[in-house]
Amino acid sequence: MIMRRVIEAFGADYLQWRVLTRAMLKSDFRGASGLNMGATTASSTGPGLLIGSLIMYFLMGIGVAMIVGYTAWASSTDSAEIVHRGTLLGGTTGLTMVAVIVAMAVLIDFQSVVISPTDYDILAHQPVSSRTYFLVKLTNVLVYTLAIGALVGGTATFPVLFLAGPLAALGWMVALAGITVATTLTMVSCYAVLLRVVSPHRLRRALSYVHLLLMLAVFCAPLFLTQVLEPAFEIAQAQGGIPTPPWLILAPPAWFASVLALGAGEWNMAYPFAALASVASIAVLLRHARSRLSLGYAESLAQMTTVSRPNVRSAAPRHSRRFRLPRELSVVTTLVRGQFRDDMTFRLGVLGMLPATLMYFFLAVRDGPLPDPFVEFGFYPMGLGLLHFAAIGFPLAMLETLFRSESFPASWMFFAAPTDRARLVVNSGLCVTVLFVAPYMLVFFGIFAWSFANLWHAAAHTLVLGLIAHLAIQMLLLVAPRLPFSQPPKKGGRMASLIGMIVVGMVIAVFLPLANGLAYSRTAFTIAYIGGLAVLGVLMPLAVRRGVRSRVERLEFAG
């Protein structure tokens, strides 16, 4: 059997690889699909969630296909002949987008496959070699990343087939598989190298910082590519075509895209060497990852969960006497702080939103101050719209991170103790408002004050956005009530939930100018508008508590 020969060629035990891989995948898919969008209640897991996640990645794939097709068509230097000369630029652009999405999926959802502190406790006493362990871990993450890569990049096969023929389409599929594997190996290698250079008692903090830097790099990659290719697009507007920059072949995605170009008959002296470089890069990454991702790697991760930290006395009690929160809210905020400190998955999920937020802030203000919505009515330009989208979408995404945790078995107390579960649900949303939305809005106020040159306008608009974000959070809890940190994490669920909540925020932000245009037209209308939102902000948690009480009482312990 071919698979047996491949596995044994790596020096691994085929039977152990098959059994362990099957066990891990069954564990991932048990109870809910491994690529689901996250269950909203105890009974909401099922194939519908998997379908929703597949649709999300498929829609991304349609966008990639449109960009690949347009770039390949527009970069032809001779419109009278079949488009072959644009395949390198179009392929590089599309493969870069696929690599970014796959890297985001690994960082947001599948870092738990690479960073699994329990592996050593389970496998250390078993006769499993390091090479077998490596192939099991690699196979597990590749199952997901290759599926995502196929959904995101597979649709681009059709424009390539139409523009450049069947050989080019075959080359695109080979390049797509190659860039997906290379991206996965790169992310795995980054985490593996970190464990070799950082001691266990500093590993938690180091993982947080490295995860933050990797997320920032992934989010900035499309922006950097856009800035680099901007001169080419300016030439395209003037000359009616997009020239392929000669330096493009130096970019790693172009190495894989050269396979597409060769299949399209676009022969160039550099393309065969670039194709060989793509194969060599995978071989180097595979060799590097194999030497790093071993049982010794798993042992280092296991030490992270057992190493003791110094007991540092906190000055929080004195501070809490001055600013005492309501008792129920204080319980949830204390739980969130503890999870952020001890639950690495939750911490990485929270910190992962910071690079996206910074990128949206940069995109919003890079062209200068934003227009004042109290002066310029109608639909907002792109910069202000991006900020509205971030102000509403990211708090909703933050709320989604509050419900899943590796420590979900500890949520038994919510089901055993005589607690008011409806209050816990409502206070989960209030916790996001207090700990995230409130400081988040201070940043928005600073940007608006700089842009509007009017502190009253900046304060009023910031208050409106904060109240709408608070109402959106409570509405989400009304639709899908869940207890904090009571559900197990699902591979693929965090990425899909994040994008789903951002889409909801985008829809709200699109219709926001309609309400603001009327409310900001007169001072009396503005005061009434803010007052109405404030009253709704006070009443909404009470309504949610009454509306979800019967449903949360029927929730079952997931452990």
Coordinates of C-alpha atoms in Angstrom, one line a residue, residues 55-540:
I55 CA -20.1 27.9 3.0
M56 CA -18.0 30.6 4.7
Y57 CA -14.7 29.2 3.3
F58 CA -16.4 28.6 -0.1
L59 CA -17.5 32.3 -0.2
M60 CA -13.9 33.3 0.5
G61 CA -12.9 31.0 -2.4
I62 CA -15.2 32.9 -4.8
G63 CA -13.4 36.1 -3.9
V64 CA -10.0 34.5 -4.5
A65 CA -11.3 33.1 -7.8
M66 CA -12.5 36.5 -8.9
I67 CA -9.1 38.1 -8.0
V68 CA -7.1 35.4 -9.7
G69 CA -9.2 35.6 -12.8
Y70 CA -9.2 39.3 -13.1
T71 CA -5.5 39.7 -12.3
A72 CA -4.5 37.0 -14.8
W73 CA -6.8 38.6 -17.5
A74 CA -5.7 42.2 -16.9
S75 CA -2.0 41.4 -16.8
S76 CA -1.9 40.1 -20.3
T77 CA 0.4 42.2 -22.5
D78 CA -1.4 41.2 -25.7
S79 CA -5.2 41.2 -25.6
A80 CA -5.3 39.6 -29.1
E81 CA -3.9 36.3 -27.8
I82 CA -5.1 33.8 -25.2
V83 CA -4.1 35.1 -21.8
H84 CA -1.0 33.2 -20.7
R85 CA 1.3 35.9 -19.5
G86 CA -0.7 36.9 -16.5
T87 CA -0.7 33.5 -14.8
L88 CA 2.3 34.3 -12.6
L89 CA 0.9 37.5 -11.2
G90 CA -2.7 36.1 -10.8
G91 CA -1.4 32.9 -9.3
T92 CA 0.9 34.7 -6.9
T93 CA -1.9 36.9 -5.7
G94 CA -4.3 34.0 -5.2
L95 CA -1.8 31.8 -3.5
T96 CA -0.9 34.6 -1.1
M97 CA -4.5 35.0 -0.1
V98 CA -4.8 31.3 0.4
A99 CA -1.6 31.2 2.5
V100 CA -2.9 34.1 4.7
I101 CA -6.3 32.4 5.3
V102 CA -4.6 29.0 6.1
A103 CA -2.1 30.8 8.5
M104 CA -5.0 32.6 10.2
A105 CA -6.8 29.3 10.6
V106 CA -3.7 27.7 12.2
L107 CA -3.2 30.6 14.5
I108 CA -6.8 31.1 15.5
D109 CA -8.2 27.6 15.5
F110 CA -5.6 24.9 15.1
Q111 CA -2.7 26.0 17.4
S112 CA -4.2 23.6 19.9
V113 CA -3.1 20.8 17.5
V114 CA 0.5 22.0 17.6
I115 CA 0.4 23.2 21.2
S116 CA -1.1 20.3 23.1
P117 CA 0.3 20.0 26.6
T118 CA -1.6 16.7 27.3
D119 CA 0.1 14.7 24.5
Y120 CA 3.1 13.7 26.6
D121 CA 1.1 12.5 29.6
I122 CA -0.9 10.2 27.2
L123 CA 1.9 8.9 25.0
A124 CA 5.0 9.0 27.2
H125 CA 4.5 5.5 28.6
Q126 CA 3.6 4.1 25.1
P127 CA 6.1 2.7 22.7
V128 CA 5.6 5.6 20.2
S129 CA 8.7 7.0 18.5
S130 CA 9.3 10.7 18.0
R131 CA 8.9 10.3 14.2
T132 CA 5.6 8.6 14.6
Y133 CA 4.4 11.3 16.9
F134 CA 5.6 13.9 14.4
L135 CA 3.6 12.4 11.5
V136 CA 0.5 12.0 13.6
K137 CA 0.5 15.7 14.6
L138 CA 1.3 16.8 11.1
T139 CA -1.4 14.6 9.6
N140 CA -3.9 15.9 12.1
V141 CA -3.3 19.6 11.2
L142 CA -2.9 18.9 7.5
V143 CA -6.4 17.3 7.3
Y144 CA -7.9 20.6 8.3
T145 CA -5.6 23.0 6.5
L146 CA -5.8 21.1 3.2
A147 CA -9.6 21.0 3.5
I148 CA -9.6 24.8 4.0
G149 CA -7.1 25.3 1.2
A150 CA -9.2 23.3 -1.2
L151 CA -12.4 25.3 -0.3
V152 CA -10.6 28.7 -0.5
G153 CA -8.5 28.0 -3.6
G154 CA -10.4 25.3 -5.4
T155 CA -12.9 27.6 -7.1
A156 CA -10.0 29.5 -8.8
T157 CA -9.4 26.4 -10.8
F158 CA -12.3 27.4 -13.1
P159 CA -11.1 30.8 -14.2
V160 CA -7.6 29.4 -14.7
L161 CA -9.0 26.5 -16.8
F162 CA -11.0 29.0 -18.9
L163 CA -8.1 31.5 -19.4
A164 CA -5.1 29.2 -19.7
G165 CA -6.2 25.6 -20.3
P166 CA -6.3 22.3 -18.5
L167 CA -2.5 22.0 -17.9
A168 CA -2.6 25.4 -16.2
A169 CA -5.6 24.2 -14.1
L170 CA -3.6 21.2 -13.0
G171 CA -0.7 23.4 -12.2
W172 CA -2.9 25.6 -10.1
M173 CA -4.1 22.6 -8.1
V174 CA -0.5 21.4 -7.5
A175 CA 0.5 24.9 -6.5
L176 CA -2.5 25.2 -4.2
A177 CA -1.6 22.0 -2.4
G178 CA 2.0 23.0 -2.2
I179 CA 1.4 26.5 -0.7
T180 CA -1.0 25.0 1.9
V181 CA 1.5 22.4 3.0
A182 CA 4.3 24.9 3.1
T183 CA 2.2 27.4 5.1
T184 CA 1.2 24.7 7.6
L185 CA 4.8 23.5 8.0
T186 CA 6.0 27.1 8.5
M187 CA 3.5 27.7 11.3
V188 CA 4.4 24.3 13.0
S189 CA 8.1 25.1 12.7
C190 CA 7.7 28.5 14.3
Y191 CA 6.0 27.0 17.4
A192 CA 8.5 24.2 17.5
V193 CA 11.5 26.5 17.4
L194 CA 10.0 28.6 20.2
L195 CA 10.0 25.6 22.5
R196 CA 13.7 24.9 21.9
V197 CA 14.8 28.4 22.9
V198 CA 12.4 29.3 25.8
S199 CA 12.4 27.7 29.2
P200 CA 9.1 26.1 30.4
H201 CA 8.4 28.7 33.1
R202 CA 8.5 31.5 30.5
L203 CA 6.8 29.5 27.8
R204 CA 3.2 30.8 28.4
R205 CA 4.2 34.4 28.1
A206 CA 6.5 33.7 25.2
L207 CA 3.8 31.9 23.3
S208 CA 1.5 34.8 23.8
Y209 CA 4.0 37.3 22.4
V210 CA 5.0 35.1 19.4
H211 CA 1.3 34.4 18.7
L212 CA 0.7 38.1 18.7
L213 CA 3.6 38.8 16.3
L214 CA 2.6 36.0 14.0
M215 CA -1.0 37.3 13.9
L216 CA 0.3 40.8 13.1
A217 CA 2.5 39.4 10.3
V218 CA -0.4 37.5 8.8
F219 CA -2.8 40.4 8.9
C220 CA -0.2 42.8 7.5
A221 CA 0.8 40.5 4.6
P222 CA -2.1 41.5 2.4
L223 CA -1.6 45.2 3.2
F224 CA 2.1 44.9 2.4
L225 CA 1.4 43.1 -0.9
T226 CA -1.2 45.8 -1.8
Q227 CA 1.4 48.6 -1.1
V228 CA 4.1 46.8 -3.1
L229 CA 1.8 46.2 -6.1
E230 CA 0.2 49.6 -6.0
P231 CA 2.6 51.1 -8.7
A232 CA 1.7 48.2 -11.0
F233 CA -2.1 48.9 -10.6
E234 CA -1.5 52.6 -11.3
I235 CA 0.2 51.6 -14.5
A236 CA -2.7 49.3 -15.3
Q237 CA -5.1 52.2 -15.1
A238 CA -3.0 54.3 -17.5
Q239 CA -2.1 51.5 -20.0
G240 CA -5.1 49.1 -19.6
G241 CA -3.0 46.2 -18.4
I242 CA -1.1 45.1 -15.2
P243 CA 2.5 44.3 -15.9
T244 CA 4.1 41.5 -13.9
P245 CA 7.0 43.0 -11.8
P246 CA 10.3 41.2 -12.6
W247 CA 11.1 41.0 -8.8
L248 CA 7.9 39.0 -8.2
I249 CA 9.7 35.7 -8.8
L250 CA 11.6 36.3 -5.5
A251 CA 8.4 36.0 -3.4
P252 CA 7.8 32.4 -2.0
P253 CA 4.2 32.3 -3.3
A254 CA 5.5 33.0 -6.8
W255 CA 7.7 29.9 -6.6
F256 CA 4.5 27.8 -6.3
A257 CA 2.7 30.0 -8.9
S258 CA 5.5 29.3 -11.4
V259 CA 4.1 25.7 -11.6
L260 CA 0.9 27.3 -12.9
A261 CA 2.8 29.5 -15.3
L262 CA 4.7 26.5 -16.7
G263 CA 1.5 24.6 -17.2
A264 CA 0.0 27.6 -19.1
G265 CA 2.9 27.5 -21.5
E266 CA 4.5 30.6 -20.1
W267 CA 8.1 29.5 -20.4
N268 CA 10.8 31.6 -18.7
M269 CA 14.3 30.8 -17.6
A270 CA 13.5 31.6 -14.0
Y271 CA 10.3 29.6 -13.7
P272 CA 11.8 26.0 -13.6
F273 CA 14.2 27.1 -10.9
A274 CA 11.3 28.8 -9.0
A275 CA 9.3 25.6 -9.2
L276 CA 12.3 23.6 -7.9
A277 CA 12.6 26.1 -5.1
S278 CA 9.0 25.5 -4.1
V279 CA 9.7 21.8 -3.8
A280 CA 12.9 22.4 -1.9
S281 CA 11.2 24.7 0.5
I282 CA 8.7 22.1 1.5
A283 CA 11.5 19.5 1.9
V284 CA 13.5 21.9 4.1
L285 CA 10.5 22.8 6.2
L286 CA 9.5 19.1 6.6
R287 CA 13.0 18.2 7.7
H288 CA 13.2 21.1 10.1
A289 CA 9.7 20.3 11.6
R290 CA 10.5 16.6 11.9
S291 CA 13.6 17.4 14.0
R292 CA 11.8 19.8 16.2
L293 CA 8.3 18.3 16.6
S294 CA 9.2 15.2 18.8
L295 CA 8.2 13.7 22.1
G296 CA 10.8 16.0 23.7
Y297 CA 8.7 18.9 22.3
A298 CA 5.7 17.3 23.9
E299 CA 7.6 17.0 27.2
S300 CA 8.4 20.7 27.2
L301 CA 4.8 21.5 26.7
A302 CA 3.8 19.2 29.5
Q303 CA 6.2 21.0 31.8
M304 CA 4.4 24.2 31.0
T305 CA 1.3 22.9 32.8
T306 CA 3.2 21.8 35.9
V307 CA 5.8 24.5 36.5
S308 CA 5.0 26.6 39.5
R309 CA 4.8 30.4 39.4
P310 CA 5.8 32.6 42.3
N311 CA 2.9 33.7 44.5
V312 CA 2.7 37.4 44.0
R313 CA 0.4 39.3 46.3
S314 CA -1.9 41.6 44.5
A315 CA -3.0 45.0 45.5
A316 CA -6.4 44.4 43.9
P317 CA -8.4 44.2 47.2
R318 CA -7.6 47.8 48.1
H319 CA -8.4 48.9 44.5
S320 CA -11.6 46.9 44.5
R321 CA -12.9 48.7 47.6
R322 CA -12.9 51.9 45.7
F323 CA -14.4 50.6 42.4
R324 CA -16.6 47.7 43.5
L325 CA -18.6 46.0 40.7
P326 CA -21.9 44.3 41.4
R327 CA -21.4 40.9 42.9
E328 CA -22.6 38.8 39.9
L329 CA -20.5 40.9 37.5
S330 CA -17.5 40.7 39.8
V331 CA -17.7 36.9 39.7
V332 CA -17.6 36.8 35.9
T333 CA -14.8 39.4 35.6
T334 CA -12.7 37.5 38.2
L335 CA -13.3 34.3 36.2
V336 CA -12.3 36.0 32.9
R337 CA -9.1 37.4 34.4
G338 CA -8.2 34.0 35.8
Q339 CA -8.9 32.3 32.5
F340 CA -6.8 34.9 30.7
R341 CA -3.9 34.2 33.1
D342 CA -4.1 30.4 33.1
D343 CA -5.9 29.3 29.9
M344 CA -3.5 29.6 27.0
T345 CA -6.2 29.0 24.3
F346 CA -8.3 31.8 25.7
R347 CA -5.4 34.2 26.0
L348 CA -4.2 33.5 22.4
G349 CA -7.8 34.0 21.2
V350 CA -8.0 37.4 22.9
L351 CA -4.6 38.6 21.9
G352 CA -5.2 37.5 18.4
M353 CA -7.8 40.2 17.9
L354 CA -5.3 43.0 18.7
P355 CA -3.4 42.8 15.3
A356 CA -6.7 42.9 13.4
T357 CA -7.8 45.9 15.4
L358 CA -4.5 47.8 14.8
M359 CA -4.7 47.0 11.1
Y360 CA -8.3 48.4 10.8
F361 CA -7.2 51.6 12.7
F362 CA -4.3 52.0 10.3
L363 CA -6.4 51.5 7.2
A364 CA -9.0 54.0 8.5
V365 CA -6.6 56.9 9.1
R366 CA -3.8 56.3 6.6
D367 CA -5.4 58.8 4.2
G368 CA -5.8 61.5 6.8
P369 CA -8.5 62.7 9.2
L370 CA -12.0 61.2 9.0
P371 CA -15.1 63.2 8.0
D372 CA -17.3 64.4 10.8
P373 CA -20.7 62.6 10.6
F374 CA -22.3 65.6 12.3
V375 CA -21.3 67.7 9.3
E376 CA -21.2 65.3 6.4
F377 CA -24.4 63.3 6.2
G378 CA -25.1 60.2 4.1
F379 CA -23.1 57.0 3.8
Y380 CA -19.7 57.2 5.2
P381 CA -16.4 56.8 3.3
M382 CA -14.3 53.7 3.7
G383 CA -12.2 54.9 6.7
L384 CA -15.1 55.8 9.0
G385 CA -17.0 52.7 7.9
L386 CA -14.0 50.5 8.8
L387 CA -14.0 52.0 12.3
H388 CA -17.7 51.4 12.7
F389 CA -17.3 47.8 11.6
A390 CA -14.4 47.3 14.1
A391 CA -16.4 49.0 16.9
I392 CA -19.3 46.6 16.6
G393 CA -17.8 43.4 15.1
F394 CA -14.8 42.9 17.4
P395 CA -16.8 43.1 20.7
L396 CA -19.1 40.4 19.3
A397 CA -16.1 38.3 18.3
M398 CA -14.7 38.8 21.8
L399 CA -17.9 37.6 23.3
E400 CA -17.6 34.4 21.3
T401 CA -14.3 33.6 22.9
L402 CA -15.9 33.6 26.4
F403 CA -17.8 30.4 26.0
R404 CA -15.2 27.8 25.0
S405 CA -12.2 26.8 27.1
E406 CA -9.9 23.9 27.7
S407 CA -11.0 24.1 31.3
F408 CA -14.7 23.6 30.5
P409 CA -15.0 20.6 32.9
A410 CA -14.7 23.1 35.8
S411 CA -18.0 24.6 34.7
W412 CA -19.8 21.8 36.6
M413 CA -20.2 24.3 39.4
F414 CA -22.6 26.3 37.2
F415 CA -24.8 23.3 36.9
A416 CA -24.5 21.9 40.4
A417 CA -24.6 25.1 42.5
P418 CA -27.9 26.9 43.1
T419 CA -26.9 29.8 40.9
D420 CA -29.1 32.0 38.7
R421 CA -27.7 30.9 35.3
A422 CA -29.6 33.7 33.5
R423 CA -27.7 36.3 35.5
L424 CA -24.4 34.5 34.6
V425 CA -25.3 34.8 30.9
V426 CA -26.2 38.5 31.1
N427 CA -23.1 39.3 33.1
S428 CA -20.9 37.6 30.6
G429 CA -22.0 40.3 28.1
L430 CA -21.6 43.0 30.7
C431 CA -18.1 41.8 31.4
V432 CA -17.2 42.2 27.7
T433 CA -18.7 45.7 27.8
V434 CA -16.7 46.7 31.0
L435 CA -13.4 45.0 30.2
F436 CA -13.3 45.4 26.4
V437 CA -15.8 47.8 25.0
A438 CA -15.2 50.6 27.5
P439 CA -11.4 50.9 27.0
Y440 CA -11.8 50.1 23.3
M441 CA -14.1 53.2 23.0
L442 CA -11.4 55.4 24.5
V443 CA -9.2 54.7 21.5
F444 CA -12.0 55.5 19.2
F445 CA -12.6 58.8 21.1
G446 CA -8.9 59.7 20.5
I447 CA -9.2 59.0 16.8
F448 CA -12.5 60.9 16.4
A449 CA -11.2 63.9 18.5
W450 CA -8.2 64.1 16.2
S451 CA -10.3 63.8 13.0
F452 CA -13.3 65.9 13.9
A453 CA -11.5 68.7 15.7
N454 CA -14.6 68.9 17.9
L455 CA -14.6 67.1 21.3
W456 CA -18.4 67.1 21.7
H457 CA -18.9 65.5 18.3
A458 CA -16.2 62.9 19.1
A459 CA -17.6 62.1 22.5
A460 CA -21.2 61.8 21.2
H461 CA -20.3 59.6 18.3
T462 CA -18.1 57.4 20.5
L463 CA -20.9 57.1 23.0
V464 CA -23.3 56.0 20.3
L465 CA -20.9 53.3 19.0
G466 CA -20.3 52.0 22.5
L467 CA -24.1 51.8 23.3
I468 CA -24.8 50.0 20.0
A469 CA -21.9 47.6 20.7
H470 CA -23.4 46.9 24.1
L471 CA -26.9 46.3 22.7
A472 CA -25.5 44.0 20.0
I473 CA -23.8 41.9 22.6
Q474 CA -27.0 41.6 24.6
M475 CA -28.9 40.7 21.5
L476 CA -26.5 37.9 20.7
L477 CA -26.9 36.5 24.2
L478 CA -30.7 36.7 23.7
V479 CA -30.4 34.7 20.5
A480 CA -27.7 32.2 21.7
P481 CA -27.5 32.1 25.5
R482 CA -24.4 30.2 26.9
L483 CA -22.6 30.0 30.2
P484 CA -19.0 31.3 30.4
F485 CA -16.3 28.8 29.6
S486 CA -18.7 25.9 29.7
Q487 CA -18.1 24.4 26.2
P488 CA -15.1 22.5 24.9
P489 CA -13.1 24.2 22.1
K490 CA -13.9 22.8 18.6
K491 CA -11.2 22.9 15.9
G492 CA -12.4 25.2 13.1
G493 CA -15.1 26.8 15.4
R494 CA -13.2 29.9 16.5
M495 CA -12.3 31.1 13.0
A496 CA -15.8 30.6 11.7
S497 CA -17.4 32.2 14.8
L498 CA -15.0 35.1 14.6
I499 CA -15.8 35.8 10.9
G500 CA -19.5 35.2 11.6
M501 CA -19.6 37.8 14.3
I502 CA -17.6 40.2 12.2
V503 CA -20.2 39.8 9.4
V504 CA -23.0 40.6 11.9
G505 CA -21.1 43.7 12.9
M506 CA -20.5 44.7 9.3
V507 CA -24.3 44.5 8.6
I508 CA -25.0 46.7 11.5
A509 CA -22.3 49.2 10.5
V510 CA -23.7 49.3 6.9
F511 CA -27.1 50.5 8.1
L512 CA -25.7 52.8 10.9
P513 CA -25.5 55.9 8.6
L514 CA -29.2 55.8 8.0
A515 CA -30.0 56.2 11.7
N516 CA -27.1 58.6 12.4
G517 CA -28.0 60.8 9.4
L518 CA -31.3 61.6 11.0
A519 CA -30.2 61.7 14.6
Y520 CA -27.2 64.0 13.9
S521 CA -29.2 66.5 11.9
R522 CA -30.3 68.5 15.0
T523 CA -29.0 68.8 18.5
A524 CA -32.4 67.8 20.0
F525 CA -32.5 64.7 17.9
T526 CA -29.0 63.7 18.9
I527 CA -29.8 64.1 22.6
A528 CA -33.0 62.0 22.2
Y529 CA -31.0 59.4 20.2
I530 CA -28.3 59.0 22.8
G531 CA -30.9 59.0 25.6
G532 CA -33.0 56.3 23.9
L533 CA -29.9 54.1 23.3
A534 CA -28.9 54.6 27.0
V535 CA -32.4 53.6 28.2
L536 CA -32.3 50.5 26.0
G537 CA -28.8 49.7 27.3
V538 CA -30.2 49.6 30.8
L539 CA -33.3 47.7 30.0
M540 CA -31.8 45.2 27.5

